[in-house]
Amino acid sequence: MEIVEGELRRLRAGLEVGDRRERTFLVRVRFTADDAARVIGGARDVLAPVIERVGTWPAFEHWPELLPAWFVQRCEPESVPDPSSDVEAWERRWRALTSEQKAAECHGPWMLSDWLYYFDPTEEGRGDDRSWWWWDAGVSEPGSGWVEVATTGWPFETGSLSWLIEASGGTDLSYGT
């Protein structure tokens, strides 16, 4: 829970002196936008209520009320899962894709349920096995900004982060350290 508390504090108030001393593997995501500060603010507005509720995860039907309406509206409409789909075949196909092909498939819009899955700490989600945590963000120059995340290493699952930035108005994302 300490990791989540630190992440929530950094989302709300930014880095503290102690954060700079931590030995963390950080990855920077650069993006372009007409108003990079607004993209960062939007991403924070979406992510904070999710991180706030990791300890008491709400049922899916409550999330549209808890998240900013603009984010929910930008998500793909929910679809009914196909009970005949072969999960193992999908996983084999996914593993066979190149990193560029995986990145292309991760572009949004995402369904809200798919995006929340990566934060959901219950047995139905991946939240106990997240691969990135908000660290810092800023504006580089007019028309561009960056989000820095702590990760478990490189490569890591970037799709949920990419969708957060894209839905917030960022484009032309590039990842690096």
Short mmCIF file of N, CA and C in Angstrom, two decimals, residues 7-112:
data_model
loop_
_atom_site.label_atom_id
_atom_site.label_comp_id
_atom_site.label_asym_id
_atom_site.label_seq_id
_atom_site.Cartn_x
_atom_site.Cartn_y
_atom_site.Cartn_z
N GLU A 7 2.31 7.08 -4.86
CA GLU A 7 1.82 7.43 -6.19
C GLU A 7 0.71 8.48 -6.09
N LEU A 8 -0.20 8.30 -5.17
CA LEU A 8 -1.30 9.25 -5.00
C LEU A 8 -0.78 10.62 -4.55
N ARG A 9 0.20 10.63 -3.66
CA ARG A 9 0.79 11.89 -3.23
C ARG A 9 1.47 12.60 -4.40
N ARG A 10 2.21 11.85 -5.23
CA ARG A 10 2.88 12.47 -6.39
C ARG A 10 1.86 12.97 -7.41
N LEU A 11 0.75 12.25 -7.57
CA LEU A 11 -0.31 12.71 -8.48
C LEU A 11 -0.87 14.05 -8.02
N ARG A 12 -1.09 14.17 -6.72
CA ARG A 12 -1.72 15.37 -6.19
C ARG A 12 -0.77 16.55 -6.02
N ALA A 13 0.46 16.27 -5.58
CA ALA A 13 1.35 17.37 -5.19
C ALA A 13 2.70 17.37 -5.88
N GLY A 14 3.00 16.38 -6.67
CA GLY A 14 4.30 16.33 -7.33
C GLY A 14 5.35 15.65 -6.47
N LEU A 15 6.58 15.71 -6.94
CA LEU A 15 7.69 15.06 -6.25
C LEU A 15 8.07 15.79 -4.97
N GLU A 16 8.55 15.01 -4.00
CA GLU A 16 9.13 15.55 -2.78
C GLU A 16 10.62 15.23 -2.80
N VAL A 17 11.38 15.84 -1.91
CA VAL A 17 12.82 15.62 -1.84
C VAL A 17 13.14 14.13 -1.70
N GLY A 18 12.43 13.41 -0.85
CA GLY A 18 12.69 11.99 -0.63
C GLY A 18 12.47 11.14 -1.87
N ASP A 19 11.58 11.57 -2.76
CA ASP A 19 11.32 10.82 -3.99
C ASP A 19 12.55 10.78 -4.87
N ARG A 20 13.30 11.84 -4.88
CA ARG A 20 14.48 11.93 -5.75
C ARG A 20 15.59 10.99 -5.30
N ARG A 21 15.57 10.56 -4.05
CA ARG A 21 16.60 9.65 -3.55
C ARG A 21 16.26 8.19 -3.81
N GLU A 22 15.00 7.90 -4.11
CA GLU A 22 14.61 6.51 -4.36
C GLU A 22 15.29 5.98 -5.61
N ARG A 23 15.70 4.75 -5.55
CA ARG A 23 16.31 4.09 -6.70
C ARG A 23 15.20 3.38 -7.46
N THR A 24 14.68 4.07 -8.43
CA THR A 24 13.53 3.58 -9.18
C THR A 24 13.86 3.59 -10.66
N PHE A 25 13.38 2.56 -11.38
CA PHE A 25 13.54 2.52 -12.82
C PHE A 25 12.44 3.39 -13.42
N LEU A 26 12.81 4.50 -14.03
CA LEU A 26 11.84 5.45 -14.56
C LEU A 26 11.85 5.44 -16.07
N VAL A 27 10.68 5.55 -16.64
CA VAL A 27 10.51 5.66 -18.09
C VAL A 27 9.72 6.92 -18.37
N ARG A 28 10.19 7.69 -19.33
CA ARG A 28 9.53 8.93 -19.71
C ARG A 28 8.75 8.72 -21.00
N VAL A 29 7.51 9.18 -20.99
CA VAL A 29 6.65 9.13 -22.17
C VAL A 29 6.50 10.57 -22.64
N ARG A 30 6.97 10.83 -23.85
CA ARG A 30 6.84 12.17 -24.42
C ARG A 30 5.61 12.20 -25.32
N PHE A 31 4.96 13.35 -25.36
CA PHE A 31 3.76 13.49 -26.19
C PHE A 31 3.68 14.91 -26.72
N THR A 32 2.88 15.08 -27.75
CA THR A 32 2.59 16.42 -28.25
C THR A 32 1.14 16.75 -27.94
N ALA A 33 0.87 18.04 -27.82
CA ALA A 33 -0.49 18.51 -27.55
C ALA A 33 -0.51 20.02 -27.66
N ASP A 34 -1.65 20.56 -28.05
CA ASP A 34 -1.79 22.01 -28.08
C ASP A 34 -1.58 22.60 -26.69
N ASP A 35 -2.08 21.90 -25.67
CA ASP A 35 -1.95 22.36 -24.29
C ASP A 35 -1.47 21.18 -23.45
N ALA A 36 -0.16 21.00 -23.36
CA ALA A 36 0.42 19.85 -22.65
C ALA A 36 0.05 19.86 -21.16
N ALA A 37 -0.03 21.04 -20.56
CA ALA A 37 -0.40 21.12 -19.14
C ALA A 37 -1.81 20.59 -18.92
N ARG A 38 -2.68 20.86 -19.87
CA ARG A 38 -4.06 20.35 -19.76
C ARG A 38 -4.10 18.83 -19.88
N VAL A 39 -3.27 18.25 -20.75
CA VAL A 39 -3.18 16.79 -20.88
C VAL A 39 -2.74 16.19 -19.55
N ILE A 40 -1.71 16.76 -18.95
CA ILE A 40 -1.20 16.26 -17.67
C ILE A 40 -2.27 16.39 -16.59
N GLY A 41 -2.94 17.53 -16.54
CA GLY A 41 -4.01 17.72 -15.57
C GLY A 41 -5.14 16.73 -15.75
N GLY A 42 -5.51 16.49 -17.01
CA GLY A 42 -6.56 15.52 -17.29
C GLY A 42 -6.17 14.12 -16.87
N ALA A 43 -4.93 13.73 -17.16
CA ALA A 43 -4.45 12.40 -16.76
C ALA A 43 -4.47 12.26 -15.24
N ARG A 44 -4.07 13.30 -14.55
CA ARG A 44 -4.11 13.27 -13.08
C ARG A 44 -5.55 13.15 -12.59
N ASP A 45 -6.47 13.89 -13.22
CA ASP A 45 -7.88 13.87 -12.82
C ASP A 45 -8.50 12.49 -13.00
N VAL A 46 -8.03 11.73 -13.97
CA VAL A 46 -8.54 10.38 -14.20
C VAL A 46 -7.89 9.39 -13.26
N LEU A 47 -6.59 9.47 -13.14
CA LEU A 47 -5.86 8.46 -12.39
C LEU A 47 -6.06 8.58 -10.87
N ALA A 48 -6.18 9.78 -10.35
CA ALA A 48 -6.31 9.95 -8.90
C ALA A 48 -7.50 9.20 -8.31
N PRO A 49 -8.71 9.32 -8.86
CA PRO A 49 -9.82 8.58 -8.25
C PRO A 49 -9.65 7.06 -8.35
N VAL A 50 -8.92 6.60 -9.34
CA VAL A 50 -8.67 5.16 -9.46
C VAL A 50 -7.72 4.72 -8.35
N ILE A 51 -6.62 5.44 -8.19
CA ILE A 51 -5.64 5.09 -7.17
C ILE A 51 -6.23 5.25 -5.77
N GLU A 52 -7.08 6.24 -5.57
CA GLU A 52 -7.72 6.45 -4.27
C GLU A 52 -8.55 5.24 -3.85
N ARG A 53 -9.05 4.48 -4.80
CA ARG A 53 -9.99 3.39 -4.49
C ARG A 53 -9.38 2.00 -4.60
N VAL A 54 -8.08 1.92 -4.73
CA VAL A 54 -7.45 0.60 -4.84
C VAL A 54 -7.76 -0.25 -3.61
N GLY A 55 -7.81 0.34 -2.43
CA GLY A 55 -8.09 -0.42 -1.22
C GLY A 55 -9.53 -0.88 -1.09
N THR A 56 -10.46 -0.16 -1.70
CA THR A 56 -11.89 -0.51 -1.64
C THR A 56 -12.44 -0.38 -3.06
N TRP A 57 -12.13 -1.33 -3.90
CA TRP A 57 -12.45 -1.28 -5.33
C TRP A 57 -13.96 -1.34 -5.57
N PRO A 58 -14.53 -0.31 -6.21
CA PRO A 58 -15.97 -0.29 -6.48
C PRO A 58 -16.35 -1.26 -7.61
N ALA A 59 -17.62 -1.62 -7.65
CA ALA A 59 -18.14 -2.41 -8.76
C ALA A 59 -18.07 -1.56 -10.03
N PHE A 60 -17.97 -2.20 -11.17
CA PHE A 60 -17.78 -1.48 -12.43
C PHE A 60 -18.85 -0.43 -12.67
N GLU A 61 -20.10 -0.71 -12.34
CA GLU A 61 -21.18 0.23 -12.65
C GLU A 61 -21.03 1.57 -11.93
N HIS A 62 -20.19 1.67 -10.90
CA HIS A 62 -19.98 2.93 -10.20
C HIS A 62 -18.91 3.82 -10.84
N TRP A 63 -18.03 3.23 -11.66
CA TRP A 63 -16.91 4.00 -12.21
C TRP A 63 -17.33 5.18 -13.08
N PRO A 64 -18.35 5.07 -13.91
CA PRO A 64 -18.72 6.26 -14.71
C PRO A 64 -19.09 7.47 -13.85
N GLU A 65 -19.52 7.26 -12.62
CA GLU A 65 -19.83 8.36 -11.72
C GLU A 65 -18.58 8.89 -11.02
N LEU A 66 -17.56 8.06 -10.90
CA LEU A 66 -16.35 8.41 -10.14
C LEU A 66 -15.28 9.08 -11.00
N LEU A 67 -15.31 8.82 -12.29
CA LEU A 67 -14.30 9.35 -13.21
C LEU A 67 -14.84 10.57 -13.95
N PRO A 68 -13.94 11.41 -14.46
CA PRO A 68 -14.41 12.56 -15.25
C PRO A 68 -15.25 12.10 -16.44
N ALA A 69 -16.35 12.78 -16.66
CA ALA A 69 -17.28 12.39 -17.74
C ALA A 69 -16.58 12.38 -19.10
N TRP A 70 -15.67 13.33 -19.35
CA TRP A 70 -14.99 13.38 -20.65
C TRP A 70 -14.19 12.11 -20.91
N PHE A 71 -13.58 11.54 -19.86
CA PHE A 71 -12.80 10.31 -20.04
C PHE A 71 -13.73 9.14 -20.37
N VAL A 72 -14.79 9.02 -19.63
CA VAL A 72 -15.75 7.93 -19.86
C VAL A 72 -16.31 8.04 -21.28
N GLN A 73 -16.61 9.26 -21.73
CA GLN A 73 -17.16 9.46 -23.07
C GLN A 73 -16.16 9.12 -24.17
N ARG A 74 -14.88 9.32 -23.92
CA ARG A 74 -13.86 9.01 -24.92
C ARG A 74 -13.54 7.53 -25.00
N CYS A 75 -13.95 6.77 -23.99
CA CYS A 75 -13.73 5.33 -24.02
C CYS A 75 -14.67 4.66 -25.02
N GLU A 76 -14.22 3.56 -25.56
CA GLU A 76 -15.03 2.74 -26.48
C GLU A 76 -16.25 2.22 -25.73
N PRO A 77 -17.42 2.18 -26.36
CA PRO A 77 -18.59 1.60 -25.68
C PRO A 77 -18.30 0.15 -25.28
N GLU A 78 -18.85 -0.23 -24.15
CA GLU A 78 -18.66 -1.60 -23.65
C GLU A 78 -19.33 -2.59 -24.60
N SER A 79 -18.68 -3.72 -24.77
CA SER A 79 -19.26 -4.77 -25.60
C SER A 79 -19.44 -6.03 -24.76
N VAL A 80 -20.32 -6.88 -25.20
CA VAL A 80 -20.57 -8.13 -24.50
C VAL A 80 -19.49 -9.13 -24.92
N PRO A 81 -18.81 -9.75 -23.94
CA PRO A 81 -17.77 -10.72 -24.30
C PRO A 81 -18.35 -11.91 -25.05
N ASP A 82 -17.60 -12.39 -26.02
CA ASP A 82 -17.99 -13.55 -26.80
C ASP A 82 -17.61 -14.81 -26.02
N PRO A 83 -18.60 -15.58 -25.54
CA PRO A 83 -18.27 -16.76 -24.73
C PRO A 83 -17.53 -17.84 -25.53
N SER A 84 -17.59 -17.75 -26.85
CA SER A 84 -16.91 -18.78 -27.66
C SER A 84 -15.47 -18.40 -27.98
N SER A 85 -15.01 -17.23 -27.52
CA SER A 85 -13.65 -16.82 -27.85
C SER A 85 -12.63 -17.71 -27.14
N ASP A 86 -11.55 -17.96 -27.82
CA ASP A 86 -10.50 -18.84 -27.32
C ASP A 86 -9.38 -17.97 -26.74
N VAL A 87 -9.35 -17.84 -25.42
CA VAL A 87 -8.38 -16.98 -24.74
C VAL A 87 -6.96 -17.46 -25.01
N GLU A 88 -6.75 -18.76 -24.99
CA GLU A 88 -5.40 -19.29 -25.23
C GLU A 88 -4.92 -18.97 -26.63
N ALA A 89 -5.80 -19.04 -27.62
CA ALA A 89 -5.43 -18.69 -28.99
C ALA A 89 -5.09 -17.21 -29.08
N TRP A 90 -5.87 -16.38 -28.39
CA TRP A 90 -5.59 -14.94 -28.39
C TRP A 90 -4.22 -14.68 -27.78
N GLU A 91 -3.92 -15.34 -26.65
CA GLU A 91 -2.62 -15.14 -25.99
C GLU A 91 -1.47 -15.59 -26.88
N ARG A 92 -1.63 -16.70 -27.59
CA ARG A 92 -0.58 -17.16 -28.52
C ARG A 92 -0.36 -16.14 -29.63
N ARG A 93 -1.45 -15.62 -30.18
CA ARG A 93 -1.35 -14.62 -31.23
C ARG A 93 -0.66 -13.36 -30.70
N TRP A 94 -1.04 -12.93 -29.48
CA TRP A 94 -0.46 -11.73 -28.88
C TRP A 94 1.05 -11.90 -28.68
N ARG A 95 1.47 -13.03 -28.15
CA ARG A 95 2.89 -13.27 -27.90
C ARG A 95 3.70 -13.30 -29.20
N ALA A 96 3.07 -13.65 -30.29
CA ALA A 96 3.77 -13.74 -31.58
C ALA A 96 3.94 -12.36 -32.24
N LEU A 97 3.23 -11.35 -31.76
CA LEU A 97 3.32 -10.01 -32.36
C LEU A 97 4.65 -9.35 -32.00
N THR A 98 5.14 -8.51 -32.89
CA THR A 98 6.32 -7.70 -32.59
C THR A 98 5.91 -6.59 -31.64
N SER A 99 6.88 -5.91 -31.02
CA SER A 99 6.54 -4.82 -30.11
C SER A 99 5.81 -3.69 -30.85
N GLU A 100 6.16 -3.46 -32.10
CA GLU A 100 5.47 -2.42 -32.89
C GLU A 100 4.02 -2.82 -33.15
N GLN A 101 3.78 -4.10 -33.44
CA GLN A 101 2.42 -4.57 -33.67
C GLN A 101 1.60 -4.49 -32.38
N LYS A 102 2.21 -4.83 -31.25
CA LYS A 102 1.51 -4.73 -29.97
C LYS A 102 1.16 -3.28 -29.67
N ALA A 103 2.10 -2.38 -29.92
CA ALA A 103 1.85 -0.96 -29.67
C ALA A 103 0.69 -0.46 -30.52
N ALA A 104 0.63 -0.89 -31.78
CA ALA A 104 -0.46 -0.47 -32.67
C ALA A 104 -1.80 -0.97 -32.16
N GLU A 105 -1.82 -2.19 -31.63
CA GLU A 105 -3.08 -2.74 -31.13
C GLU A 105 -3.52 -2.10 -29.81
N CYS A 106 -2.60 -1.49 -29.11
CA CYS A 106 -2.92 -0.88 -27.81
C CYS A 106 -3.49 0.53 -27.93
N HIS A 107 -3.42 1.12 -29.12
CA HIS A 107 -3.97 2.47 -29.28
C HIS A 107 -5.47 2.45 -29.03
N GLY A 108 -5.96 3.55 -28.55
CA GLY A 108 -7.36 3.66 -28.17
C GLY A 108 -8.26 3.90 -29.34
N PRO A 109 -9.50 4.02 -29.08
CA PRO A 109 -10.04 4.06 -27.73
C PRO A 109 -10.15 2.67 -27.10
N TRP A 110 -10.03 2.65 -25.78
CA TRP A 110 -10.20 1.44 -25.00
C TRP A 110 -11.58 1.46 -24.35
N MET A 111 -12.13 0.29 -24.09
CA MET A 111 -13.33 0.21 -23.27
C MET A 111 -12.93 0.54 -21.84
N LEU A 112 -13.78 1.21 -21.11
CA LEU A 112 -13.49 1.59 -19.73
C LEU A 112 -13.16 0.35 -18.90
#
